[in-house]
mmCIF file with all atom_site columns, C-alpha atoms in Angstrom:
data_model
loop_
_atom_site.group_PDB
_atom_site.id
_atom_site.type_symbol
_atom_site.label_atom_id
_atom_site.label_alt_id
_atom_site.label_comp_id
_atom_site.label_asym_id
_atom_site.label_entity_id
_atom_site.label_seq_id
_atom_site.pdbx_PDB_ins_code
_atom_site.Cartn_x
_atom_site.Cartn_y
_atom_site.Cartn_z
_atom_site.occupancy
_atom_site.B_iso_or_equiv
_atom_site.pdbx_formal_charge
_atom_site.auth_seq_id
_atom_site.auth_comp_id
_atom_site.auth_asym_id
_atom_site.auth_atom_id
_atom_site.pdbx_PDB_model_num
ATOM 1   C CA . UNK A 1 1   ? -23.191 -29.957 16.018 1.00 51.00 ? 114 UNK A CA 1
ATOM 2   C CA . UNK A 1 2   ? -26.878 -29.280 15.023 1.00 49.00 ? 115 UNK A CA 1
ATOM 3   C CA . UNK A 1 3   ? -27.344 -27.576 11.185 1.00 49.00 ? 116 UNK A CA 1
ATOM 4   C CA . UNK A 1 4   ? -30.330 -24.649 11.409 1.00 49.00 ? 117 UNK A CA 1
ATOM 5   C CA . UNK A 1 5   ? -32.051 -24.289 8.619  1.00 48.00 ? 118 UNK A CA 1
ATOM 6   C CA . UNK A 1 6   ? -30.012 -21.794 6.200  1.00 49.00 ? 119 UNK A CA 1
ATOM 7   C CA . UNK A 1 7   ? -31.602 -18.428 5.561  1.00 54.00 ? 120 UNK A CA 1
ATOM 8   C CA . UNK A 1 8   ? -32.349 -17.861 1.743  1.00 60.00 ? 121 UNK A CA 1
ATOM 9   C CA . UNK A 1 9   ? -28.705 -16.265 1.109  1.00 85.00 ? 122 UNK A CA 1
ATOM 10  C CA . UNK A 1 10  ? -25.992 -17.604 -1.238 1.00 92.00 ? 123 UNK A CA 1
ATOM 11  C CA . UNK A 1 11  ? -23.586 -15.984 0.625  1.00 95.00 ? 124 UNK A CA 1
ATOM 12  C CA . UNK A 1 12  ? -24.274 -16.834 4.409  1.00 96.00 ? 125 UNK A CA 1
ATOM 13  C CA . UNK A 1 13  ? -24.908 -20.190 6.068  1.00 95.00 ? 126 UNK A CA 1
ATOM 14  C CA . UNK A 1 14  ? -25.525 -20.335 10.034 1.00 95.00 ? 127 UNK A CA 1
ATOM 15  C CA . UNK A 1 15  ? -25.322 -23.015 12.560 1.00 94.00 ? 128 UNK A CA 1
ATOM 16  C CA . UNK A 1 16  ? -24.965 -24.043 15.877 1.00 95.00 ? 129 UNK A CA 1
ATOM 17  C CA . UNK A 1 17  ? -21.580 -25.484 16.909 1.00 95.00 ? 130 UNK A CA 1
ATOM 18  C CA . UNK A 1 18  ? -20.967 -25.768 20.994 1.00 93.00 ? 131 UNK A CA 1
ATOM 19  C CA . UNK A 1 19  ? -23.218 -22.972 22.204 1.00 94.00 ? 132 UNK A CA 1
ATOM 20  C CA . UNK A 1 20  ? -22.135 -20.983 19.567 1.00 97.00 ? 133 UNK A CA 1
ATOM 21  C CA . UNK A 1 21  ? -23.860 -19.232 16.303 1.00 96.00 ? 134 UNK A CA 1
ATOM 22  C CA . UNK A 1 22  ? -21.571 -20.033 13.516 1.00 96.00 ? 135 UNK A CA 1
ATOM 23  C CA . UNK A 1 23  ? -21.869 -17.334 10.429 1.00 96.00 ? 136 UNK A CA 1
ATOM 24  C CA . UNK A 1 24  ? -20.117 -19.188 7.555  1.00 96.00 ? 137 UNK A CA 1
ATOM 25  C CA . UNK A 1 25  ? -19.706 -16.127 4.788  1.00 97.00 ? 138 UNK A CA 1
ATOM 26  C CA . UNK A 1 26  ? -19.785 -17.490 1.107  1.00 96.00 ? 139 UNK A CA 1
ATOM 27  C CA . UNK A 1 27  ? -18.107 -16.521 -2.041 1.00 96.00 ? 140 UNK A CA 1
ATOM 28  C CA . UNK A 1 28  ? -17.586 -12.590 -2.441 1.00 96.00 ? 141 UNK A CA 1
ATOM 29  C CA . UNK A 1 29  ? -18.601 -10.232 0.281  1.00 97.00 ? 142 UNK A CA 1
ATOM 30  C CA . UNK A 1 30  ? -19.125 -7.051  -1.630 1.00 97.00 ? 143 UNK A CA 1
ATOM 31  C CA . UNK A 1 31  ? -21.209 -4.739  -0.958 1.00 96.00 ? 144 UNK A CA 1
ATOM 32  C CA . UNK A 1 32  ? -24.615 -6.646  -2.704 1.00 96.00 ? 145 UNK A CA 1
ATOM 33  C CA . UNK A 1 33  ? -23.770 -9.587  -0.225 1.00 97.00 ? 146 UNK A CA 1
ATOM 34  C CA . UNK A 1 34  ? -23.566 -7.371  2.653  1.00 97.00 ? 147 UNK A CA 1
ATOM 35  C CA . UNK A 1 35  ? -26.972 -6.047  2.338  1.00 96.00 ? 148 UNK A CA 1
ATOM 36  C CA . UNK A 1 36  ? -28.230 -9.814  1.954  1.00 96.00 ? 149 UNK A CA 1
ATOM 37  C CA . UNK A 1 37  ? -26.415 -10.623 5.173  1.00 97.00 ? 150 UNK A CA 1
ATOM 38  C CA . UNK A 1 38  ? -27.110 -7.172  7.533  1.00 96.00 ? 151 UNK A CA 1
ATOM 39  C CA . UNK A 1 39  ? -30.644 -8.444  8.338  1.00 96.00 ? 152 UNK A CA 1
ATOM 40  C CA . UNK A 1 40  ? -29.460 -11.794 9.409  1.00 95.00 ? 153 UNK A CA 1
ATOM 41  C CA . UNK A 1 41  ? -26.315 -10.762 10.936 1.00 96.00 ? 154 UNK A CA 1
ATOM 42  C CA . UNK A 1 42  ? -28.230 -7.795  13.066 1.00 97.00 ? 155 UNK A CA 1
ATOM 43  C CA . UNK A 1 43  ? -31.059 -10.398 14.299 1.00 96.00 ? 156 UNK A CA 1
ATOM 44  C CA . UNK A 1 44  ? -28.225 -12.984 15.532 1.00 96.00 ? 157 UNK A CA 1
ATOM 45  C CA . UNK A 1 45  ? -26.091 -10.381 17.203 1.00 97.00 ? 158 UNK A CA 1
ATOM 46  C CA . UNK A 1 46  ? -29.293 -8.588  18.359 1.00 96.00 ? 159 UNK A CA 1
ATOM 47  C CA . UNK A 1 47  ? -29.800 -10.835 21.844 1.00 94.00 ? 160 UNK A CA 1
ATOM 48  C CA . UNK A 1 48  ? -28.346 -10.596 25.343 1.00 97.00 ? 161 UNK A CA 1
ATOM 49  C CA . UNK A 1 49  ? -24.402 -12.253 25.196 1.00 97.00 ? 162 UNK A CA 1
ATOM 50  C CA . UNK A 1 50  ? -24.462 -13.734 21.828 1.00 98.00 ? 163 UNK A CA 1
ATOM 51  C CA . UNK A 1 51  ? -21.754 -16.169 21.160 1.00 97.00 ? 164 UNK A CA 1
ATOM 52  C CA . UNK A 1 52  ? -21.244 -16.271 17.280 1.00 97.00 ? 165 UNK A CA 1
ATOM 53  C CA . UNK A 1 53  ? -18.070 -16.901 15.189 1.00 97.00 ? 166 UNK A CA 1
ATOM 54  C CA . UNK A 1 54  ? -17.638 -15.467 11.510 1.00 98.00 ? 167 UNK A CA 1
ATOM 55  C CA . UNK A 1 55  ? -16.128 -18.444 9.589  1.00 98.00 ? 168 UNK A CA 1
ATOM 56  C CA . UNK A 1 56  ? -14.531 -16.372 6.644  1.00 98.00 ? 169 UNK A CA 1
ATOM 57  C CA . UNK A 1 57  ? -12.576 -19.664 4.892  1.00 97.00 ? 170 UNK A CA 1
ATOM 58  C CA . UNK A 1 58  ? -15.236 -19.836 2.508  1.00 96.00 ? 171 UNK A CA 1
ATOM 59  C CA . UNK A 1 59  ? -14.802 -16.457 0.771  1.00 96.00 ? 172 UNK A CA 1
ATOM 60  C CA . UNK A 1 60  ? -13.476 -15.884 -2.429 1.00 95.00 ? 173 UNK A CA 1
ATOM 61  C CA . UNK A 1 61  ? -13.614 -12.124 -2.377 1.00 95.00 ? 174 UNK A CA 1
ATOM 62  C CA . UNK A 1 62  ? -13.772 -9.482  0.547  1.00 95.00 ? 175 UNK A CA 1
ATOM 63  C CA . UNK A 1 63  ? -13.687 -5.751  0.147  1.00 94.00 ? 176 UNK A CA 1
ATOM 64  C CA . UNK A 1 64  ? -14.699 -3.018  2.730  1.00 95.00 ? 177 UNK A CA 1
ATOM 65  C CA . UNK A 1 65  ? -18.394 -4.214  2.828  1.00 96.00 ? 178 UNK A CA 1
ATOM 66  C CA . UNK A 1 66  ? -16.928 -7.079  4.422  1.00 96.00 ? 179 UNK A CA 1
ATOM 67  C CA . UNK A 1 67  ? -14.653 -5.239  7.253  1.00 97.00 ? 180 UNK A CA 1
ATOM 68  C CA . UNK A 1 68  ? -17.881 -2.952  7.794  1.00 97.00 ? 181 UNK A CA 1
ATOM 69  C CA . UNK A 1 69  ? -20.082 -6.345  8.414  1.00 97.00 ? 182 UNK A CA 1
ATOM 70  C CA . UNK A 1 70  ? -17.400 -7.611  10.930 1.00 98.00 ? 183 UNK A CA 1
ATOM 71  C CA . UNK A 1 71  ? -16.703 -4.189  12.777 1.00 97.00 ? 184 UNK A CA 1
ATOM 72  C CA . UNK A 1 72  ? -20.961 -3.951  12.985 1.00 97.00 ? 185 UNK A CA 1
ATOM 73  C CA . UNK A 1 73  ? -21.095 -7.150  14.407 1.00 98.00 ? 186 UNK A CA 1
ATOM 74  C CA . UNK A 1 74  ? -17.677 -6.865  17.010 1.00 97.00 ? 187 UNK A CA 1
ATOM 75  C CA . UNK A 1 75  ? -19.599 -3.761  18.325 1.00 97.00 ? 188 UNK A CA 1
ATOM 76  C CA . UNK A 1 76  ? -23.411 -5.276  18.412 1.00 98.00 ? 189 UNK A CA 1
ATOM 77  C CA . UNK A 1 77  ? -21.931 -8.262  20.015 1.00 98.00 ? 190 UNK A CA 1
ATOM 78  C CA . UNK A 1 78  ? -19.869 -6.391  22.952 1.00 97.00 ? 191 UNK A CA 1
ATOM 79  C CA . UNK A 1 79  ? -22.581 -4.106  23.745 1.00 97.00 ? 192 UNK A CA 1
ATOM 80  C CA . UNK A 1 80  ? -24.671 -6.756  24.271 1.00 97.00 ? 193 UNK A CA 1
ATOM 81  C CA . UNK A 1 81  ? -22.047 -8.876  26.351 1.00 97.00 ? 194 UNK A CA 1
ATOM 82  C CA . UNK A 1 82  ? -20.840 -11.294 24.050 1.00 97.00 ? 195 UNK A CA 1
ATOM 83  C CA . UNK A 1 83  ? -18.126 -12.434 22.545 1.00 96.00 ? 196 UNK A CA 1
ATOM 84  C CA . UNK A 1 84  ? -17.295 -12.900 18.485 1.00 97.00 ? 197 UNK A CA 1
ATOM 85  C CA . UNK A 1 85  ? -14.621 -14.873 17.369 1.00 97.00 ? 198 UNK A CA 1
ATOM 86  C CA . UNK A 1 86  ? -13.434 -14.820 13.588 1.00 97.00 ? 199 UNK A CA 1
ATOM 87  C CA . UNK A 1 87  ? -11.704 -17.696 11.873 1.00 98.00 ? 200 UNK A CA 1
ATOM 88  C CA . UNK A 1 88  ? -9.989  -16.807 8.567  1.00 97.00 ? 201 UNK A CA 1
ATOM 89  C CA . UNK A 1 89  ? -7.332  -19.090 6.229  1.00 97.00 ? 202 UNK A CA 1
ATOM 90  C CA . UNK A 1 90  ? -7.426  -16.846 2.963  1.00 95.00 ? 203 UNK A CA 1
ATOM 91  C CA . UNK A 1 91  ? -3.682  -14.979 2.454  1.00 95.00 ? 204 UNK A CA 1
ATOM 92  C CA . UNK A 1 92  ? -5.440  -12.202 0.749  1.00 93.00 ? 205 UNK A CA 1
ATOM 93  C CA . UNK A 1 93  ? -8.045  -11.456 2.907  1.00 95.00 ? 206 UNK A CA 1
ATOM 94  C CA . UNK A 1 94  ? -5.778  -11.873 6.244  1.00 96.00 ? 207 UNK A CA 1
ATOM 95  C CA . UNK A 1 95  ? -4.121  -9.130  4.191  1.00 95.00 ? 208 UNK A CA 1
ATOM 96  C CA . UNK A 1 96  ? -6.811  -6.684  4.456  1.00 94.00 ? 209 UNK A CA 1
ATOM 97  C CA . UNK A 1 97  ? -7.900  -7.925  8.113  1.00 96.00 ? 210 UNK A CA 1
ATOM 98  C CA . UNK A 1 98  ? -3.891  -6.769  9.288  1.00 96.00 ? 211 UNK A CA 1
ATOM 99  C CA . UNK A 1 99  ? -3.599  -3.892  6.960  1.00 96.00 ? 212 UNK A CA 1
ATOM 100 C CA . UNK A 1 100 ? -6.618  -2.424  8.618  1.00 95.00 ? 213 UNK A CA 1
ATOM 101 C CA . UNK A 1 101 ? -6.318  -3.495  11.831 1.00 95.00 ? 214 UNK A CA 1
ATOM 102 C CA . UNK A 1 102 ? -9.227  -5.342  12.012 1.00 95.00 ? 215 UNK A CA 1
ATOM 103 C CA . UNK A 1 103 ? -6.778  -8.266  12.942 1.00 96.00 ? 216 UNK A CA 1
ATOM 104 C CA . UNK A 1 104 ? -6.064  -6.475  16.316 1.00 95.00 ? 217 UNK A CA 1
ATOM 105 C CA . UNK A 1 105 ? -9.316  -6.248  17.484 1.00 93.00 ? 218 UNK A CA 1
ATOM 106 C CA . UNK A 1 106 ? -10.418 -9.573  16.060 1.00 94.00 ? 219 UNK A CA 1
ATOM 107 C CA . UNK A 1 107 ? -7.604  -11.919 16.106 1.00 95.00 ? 220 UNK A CA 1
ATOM 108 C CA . UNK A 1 108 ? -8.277  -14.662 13.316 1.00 97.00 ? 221 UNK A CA 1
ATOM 109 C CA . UNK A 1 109 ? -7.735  -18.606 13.966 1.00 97.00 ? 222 UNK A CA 1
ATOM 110 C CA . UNK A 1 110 ? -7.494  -20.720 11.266 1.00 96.00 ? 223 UNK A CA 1
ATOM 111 C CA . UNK A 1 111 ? -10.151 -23.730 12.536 1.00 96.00 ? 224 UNK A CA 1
ATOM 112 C CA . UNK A 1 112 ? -13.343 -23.412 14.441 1.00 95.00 ? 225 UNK A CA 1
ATOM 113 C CA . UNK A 1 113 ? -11.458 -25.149 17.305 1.00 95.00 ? 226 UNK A CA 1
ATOM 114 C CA . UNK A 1 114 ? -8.712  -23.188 17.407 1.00 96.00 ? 227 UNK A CA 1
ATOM 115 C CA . UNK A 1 115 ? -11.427 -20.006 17.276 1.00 94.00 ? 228 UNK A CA 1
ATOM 116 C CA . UNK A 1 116 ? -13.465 -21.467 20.311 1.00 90.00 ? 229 UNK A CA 1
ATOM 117 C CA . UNK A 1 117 ? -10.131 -22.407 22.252 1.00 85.00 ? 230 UNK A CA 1
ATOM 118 C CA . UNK A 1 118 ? -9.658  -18.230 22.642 1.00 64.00 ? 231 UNK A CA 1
ATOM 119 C CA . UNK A 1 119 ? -12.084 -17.345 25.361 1.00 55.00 ? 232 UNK A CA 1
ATOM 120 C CA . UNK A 1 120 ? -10.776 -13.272 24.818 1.00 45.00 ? 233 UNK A CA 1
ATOM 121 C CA . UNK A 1 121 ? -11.048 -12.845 21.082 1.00 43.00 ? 234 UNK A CA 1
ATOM 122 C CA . UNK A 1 122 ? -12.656 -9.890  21.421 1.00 46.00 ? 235 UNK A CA 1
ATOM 123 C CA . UNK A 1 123 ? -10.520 -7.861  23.794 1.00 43.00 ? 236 UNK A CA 1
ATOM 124 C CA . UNK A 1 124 ? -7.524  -6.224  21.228 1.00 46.00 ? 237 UNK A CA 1
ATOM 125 C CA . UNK A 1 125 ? -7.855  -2.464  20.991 1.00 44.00 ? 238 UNK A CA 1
ATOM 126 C CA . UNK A 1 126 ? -6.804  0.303   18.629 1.00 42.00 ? 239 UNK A CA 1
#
């Protein structure tokens, strides 16, 4: 696993991790974190067949911003071929993922291993 360096965000990390971008959210995804995170999250899902994985275990808070960040990337990432897993261990926000349906078309693991063991995590439909 090689560590790149992180962009000048408090609330997003990203690394490599087995030929995949890893986007580790941090703390609460509201709306002010989403606009720190669109530029970075647009430029890494912006390439031919990105592989990325949202790591959502470190968030303390997630509202709508957050669904609309992971809905932009799902579509920038299968438009461009990819594939975008989602790994998620938080009760509340697996709430809001189900509730909305989100968890259908991006089925949460609970490890980065577990996420990366699902080669179609991207394939539910509403």
């Amino acid at each position: 696993m090689t560590h790149d360096p992180a962009p000048p965000t408090r609330h997003l990390r990203v690394r490599r991790d087995r030929g995949h971008t890893v986007l580790e959210f941090h703390g609460e995804i509201d709306i002010l974190a989403a606009l720190e995170i669109t530029p970075y999250l647009d430029a890494l899902t912006g390439h031919p067949e990105p592989q990325i994985v949202i790591d959502l275990r470190p968030v303390d808070f997630f509202d709508c911003s957050g669904l609309r960040l992971l809905y932009r990337a799902r579509s920038r990432v299968l438009d461009r071929g990819g594939r975008l897993h989602l790994v998620c261990t938080r009760p509340l926000t697996l709430r809001v993922l189900t509730v909305t349906g989100l968890a259908q078309l991006l089925p949460p693991s609970a490890s980065l291993d577990a996420a990366l063991g699902q080669p179609e995590a991207t394939s539910g439909t509403l």
